[in-house]
mmCIF file of C-alpha atoms in Angstrom:
data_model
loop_
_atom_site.group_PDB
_atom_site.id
_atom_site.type_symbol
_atom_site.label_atom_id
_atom_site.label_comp_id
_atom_site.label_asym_id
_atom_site.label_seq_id
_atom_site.Cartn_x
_atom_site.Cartn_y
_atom_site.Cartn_z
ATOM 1 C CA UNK A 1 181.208 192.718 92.180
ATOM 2 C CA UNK A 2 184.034 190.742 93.959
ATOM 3 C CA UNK A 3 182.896 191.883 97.451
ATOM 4 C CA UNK A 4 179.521 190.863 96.734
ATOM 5 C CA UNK A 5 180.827 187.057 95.783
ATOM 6 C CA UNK A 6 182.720 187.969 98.911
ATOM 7 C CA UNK A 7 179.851 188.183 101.112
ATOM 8 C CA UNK A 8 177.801 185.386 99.382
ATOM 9 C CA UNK A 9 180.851 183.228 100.586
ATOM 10 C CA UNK A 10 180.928 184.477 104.540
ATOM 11 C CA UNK A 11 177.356 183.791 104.161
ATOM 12 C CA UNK A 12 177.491 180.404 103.454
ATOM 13 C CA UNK A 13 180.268 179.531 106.047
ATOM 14 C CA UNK A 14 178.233 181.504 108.535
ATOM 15 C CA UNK A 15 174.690 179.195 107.412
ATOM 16 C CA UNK A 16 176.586 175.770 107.738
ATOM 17 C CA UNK A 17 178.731 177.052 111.009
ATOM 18 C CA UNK A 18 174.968 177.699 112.704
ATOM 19 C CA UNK A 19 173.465 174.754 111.576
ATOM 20 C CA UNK A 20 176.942 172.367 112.885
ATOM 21 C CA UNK A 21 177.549 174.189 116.017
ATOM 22 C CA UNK A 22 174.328 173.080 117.955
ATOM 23 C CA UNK A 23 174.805 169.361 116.632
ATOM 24 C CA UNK A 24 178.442 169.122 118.063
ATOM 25 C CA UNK A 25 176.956 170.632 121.409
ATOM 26 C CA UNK A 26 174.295 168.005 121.265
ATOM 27 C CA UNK A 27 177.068 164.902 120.639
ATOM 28 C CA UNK A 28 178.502 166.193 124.230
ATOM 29 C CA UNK A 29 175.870 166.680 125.879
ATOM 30 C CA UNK A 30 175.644 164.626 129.291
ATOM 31 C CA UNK A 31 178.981 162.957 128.830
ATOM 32 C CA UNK A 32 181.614 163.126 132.430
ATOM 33 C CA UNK A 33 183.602 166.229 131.450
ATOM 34 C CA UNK A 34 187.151 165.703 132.389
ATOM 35 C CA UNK A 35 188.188 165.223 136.038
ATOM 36 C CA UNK A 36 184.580 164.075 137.228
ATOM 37 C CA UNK A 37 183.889 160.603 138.836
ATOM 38 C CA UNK A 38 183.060 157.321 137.397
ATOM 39 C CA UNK A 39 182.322 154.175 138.845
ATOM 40 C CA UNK A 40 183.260 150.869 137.269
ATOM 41 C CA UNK A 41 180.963 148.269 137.424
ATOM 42 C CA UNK A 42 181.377 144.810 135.757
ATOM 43 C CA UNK A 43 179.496 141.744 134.840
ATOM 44 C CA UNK A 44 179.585 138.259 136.654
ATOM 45 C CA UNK A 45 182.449 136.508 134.480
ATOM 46 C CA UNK A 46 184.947 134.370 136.168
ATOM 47 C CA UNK A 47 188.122 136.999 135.215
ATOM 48 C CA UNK A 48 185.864 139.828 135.352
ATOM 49 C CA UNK A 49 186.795 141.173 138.498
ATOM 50 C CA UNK A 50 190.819 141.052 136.784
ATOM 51 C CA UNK A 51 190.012 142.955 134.080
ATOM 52 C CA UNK A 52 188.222 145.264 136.109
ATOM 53 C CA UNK A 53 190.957 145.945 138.048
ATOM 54 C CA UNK A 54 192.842 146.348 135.071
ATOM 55 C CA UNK A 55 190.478 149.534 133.680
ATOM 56 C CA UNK A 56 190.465 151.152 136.576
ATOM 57 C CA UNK A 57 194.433 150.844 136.457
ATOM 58 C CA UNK A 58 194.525 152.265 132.924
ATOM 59 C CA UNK A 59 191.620 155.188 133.883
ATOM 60 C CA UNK A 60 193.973 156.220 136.636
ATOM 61 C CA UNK A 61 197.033 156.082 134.466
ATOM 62 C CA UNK A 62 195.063 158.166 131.799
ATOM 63 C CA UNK A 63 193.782 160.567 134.221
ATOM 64 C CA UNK A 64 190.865 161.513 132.379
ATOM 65 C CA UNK A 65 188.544 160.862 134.752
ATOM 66 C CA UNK A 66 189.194 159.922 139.083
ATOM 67 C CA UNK A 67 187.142 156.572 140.213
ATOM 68 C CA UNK A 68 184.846 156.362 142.517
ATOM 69 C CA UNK A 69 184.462 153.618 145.278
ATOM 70 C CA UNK A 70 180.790 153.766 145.124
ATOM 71 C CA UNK A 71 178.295 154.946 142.291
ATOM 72 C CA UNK A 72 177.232 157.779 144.732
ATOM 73 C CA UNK A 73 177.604 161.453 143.954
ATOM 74 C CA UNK A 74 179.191 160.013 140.478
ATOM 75 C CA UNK A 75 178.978 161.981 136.610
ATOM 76 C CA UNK A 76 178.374 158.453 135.381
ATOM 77 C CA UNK A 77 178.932 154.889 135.625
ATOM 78 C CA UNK A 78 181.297 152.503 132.680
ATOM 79 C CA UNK A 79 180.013 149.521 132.820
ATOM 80 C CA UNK A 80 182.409 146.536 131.340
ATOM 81 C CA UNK A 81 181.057 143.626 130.129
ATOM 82 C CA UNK A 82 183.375 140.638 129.697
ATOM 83 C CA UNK A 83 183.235 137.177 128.488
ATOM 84 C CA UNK A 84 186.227 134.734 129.140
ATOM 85 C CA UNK A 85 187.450 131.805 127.964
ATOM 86 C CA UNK A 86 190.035 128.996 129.206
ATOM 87 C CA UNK A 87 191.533 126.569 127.047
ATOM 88 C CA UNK A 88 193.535 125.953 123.978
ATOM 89 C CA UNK A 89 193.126 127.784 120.958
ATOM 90 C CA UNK A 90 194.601 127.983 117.521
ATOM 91 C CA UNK A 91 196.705 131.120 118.814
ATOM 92 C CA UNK A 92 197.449 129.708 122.070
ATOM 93 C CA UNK A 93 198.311 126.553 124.050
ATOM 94 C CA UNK A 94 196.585 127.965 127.171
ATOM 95 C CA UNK A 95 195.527 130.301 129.334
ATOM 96 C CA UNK A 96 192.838 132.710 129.607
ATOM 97 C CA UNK A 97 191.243 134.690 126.287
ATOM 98 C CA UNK A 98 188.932 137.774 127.116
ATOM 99 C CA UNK A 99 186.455 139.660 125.048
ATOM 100 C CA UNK A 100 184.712 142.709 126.620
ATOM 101 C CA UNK A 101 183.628 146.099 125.543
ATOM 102 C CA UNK A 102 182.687 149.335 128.003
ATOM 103 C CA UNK A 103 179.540 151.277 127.909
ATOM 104 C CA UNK A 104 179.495 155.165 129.063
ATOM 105 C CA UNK A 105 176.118 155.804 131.142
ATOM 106 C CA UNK A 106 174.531 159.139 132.524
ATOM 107 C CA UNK A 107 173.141 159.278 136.722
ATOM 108 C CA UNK A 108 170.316 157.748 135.363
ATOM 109 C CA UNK A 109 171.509 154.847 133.586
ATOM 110 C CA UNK A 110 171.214 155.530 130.318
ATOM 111 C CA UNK A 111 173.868 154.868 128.015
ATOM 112 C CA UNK A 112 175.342 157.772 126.016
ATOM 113 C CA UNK A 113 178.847 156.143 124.292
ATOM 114 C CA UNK A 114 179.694 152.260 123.686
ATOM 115 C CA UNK A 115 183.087 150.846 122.814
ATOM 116 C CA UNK A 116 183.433 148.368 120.030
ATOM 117 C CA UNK A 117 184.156 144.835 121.538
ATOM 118 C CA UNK A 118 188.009 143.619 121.959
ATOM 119 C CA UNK A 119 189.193 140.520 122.316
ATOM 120 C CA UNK A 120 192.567 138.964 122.893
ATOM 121 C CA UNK A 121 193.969 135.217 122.839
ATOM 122 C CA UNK A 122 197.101 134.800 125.364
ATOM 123 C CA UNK A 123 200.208 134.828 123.455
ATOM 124 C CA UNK A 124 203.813 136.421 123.433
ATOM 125 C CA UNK A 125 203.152 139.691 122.063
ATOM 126 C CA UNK A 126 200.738 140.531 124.933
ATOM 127 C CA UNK A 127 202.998 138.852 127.624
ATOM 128 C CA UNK A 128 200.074 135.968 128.136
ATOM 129 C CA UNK A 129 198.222 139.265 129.949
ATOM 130 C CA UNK A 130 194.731 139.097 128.202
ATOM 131 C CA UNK A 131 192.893 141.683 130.472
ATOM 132 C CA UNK A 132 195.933 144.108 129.948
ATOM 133 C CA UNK A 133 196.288 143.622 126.108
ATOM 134 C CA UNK A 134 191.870 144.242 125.784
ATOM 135 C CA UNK A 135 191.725 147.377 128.361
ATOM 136 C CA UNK A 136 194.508 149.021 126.285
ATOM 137 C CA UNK A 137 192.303 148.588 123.188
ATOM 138 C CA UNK A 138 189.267 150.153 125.018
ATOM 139 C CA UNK A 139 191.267 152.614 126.606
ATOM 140 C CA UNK A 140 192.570 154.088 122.859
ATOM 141 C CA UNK A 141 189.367 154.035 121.665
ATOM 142 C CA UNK A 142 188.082 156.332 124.961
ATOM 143 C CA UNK A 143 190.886 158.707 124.248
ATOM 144 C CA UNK A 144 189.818 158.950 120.447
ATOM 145 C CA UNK A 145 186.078 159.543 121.688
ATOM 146 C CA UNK A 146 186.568 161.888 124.597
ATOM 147 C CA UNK A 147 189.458 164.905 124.646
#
């Protein structure tokens, strides 16, 4: 009786382990695995181009992936999208604050992972560096999403 409830039990874990496996292999499917190439591509902003500079930095710290020069013979393309803005705000008397977010796309462009949006406001804790203090954000979340 015992080894019957037994094998009613492997049965079930067996039943759920079938039906999860195939939907975890699905979730990965198409991403970069690690070590392929990405390019970086941002939007028009007027600090774009710094904070671009700044994820590649952090990518190549991270190691995850290498970064391509151009988009060709690439796993996939992140493309940043950032909106700046210069002034004074209630958290700072100056300076630049940046908002942006990263999305992950396949060869052919479409997207298969999006980071929530960051922003920062220049201040002391983040050394007045904006673009470093949002990449870092983006970057944690990336090494959450893909290990």
């Amino acid at each position: 009786m015992i080894a019957k409830k037994n094998r009613m039990q492997l049965i079930k874990v067996l039943v759920i382990l079938l039906i999860l496996l195939p939907a975890g292999a699905f979730a990965q499917e198409g991403r970069p695995e690690k070590g392929a190439a990405v390019y970086v591509v941002s939007n028009k902003d007027a600090h774009a181009n710094d904070v671009k500079k700044e994820l590649e930095h952090q990518l190549k710290e991270w190691g995850y992936w290498t970064i391509a020069g151009s988009k060709k013979n690439t796993a996939g393309t992140l493309r940043l999208q950032v909106q700046t803005h210069r002034g004074m705000t209630a958290w700072s008397w100056g300076g630049v604050t940046v908002r942006a977010s990263v999305a992950l796309e396949d060869a052919a462009g479409e997207v298969l992972w999006t980071s929530k949006e960051y922003k920062a406001n220049p201040n002391g804790t983040n050394g007045f560096n904006t673009a470093r203090a949002t990449v870092e954000k983006i970057i944690r979340e990336m090494q959450r999403s893909f290990r």
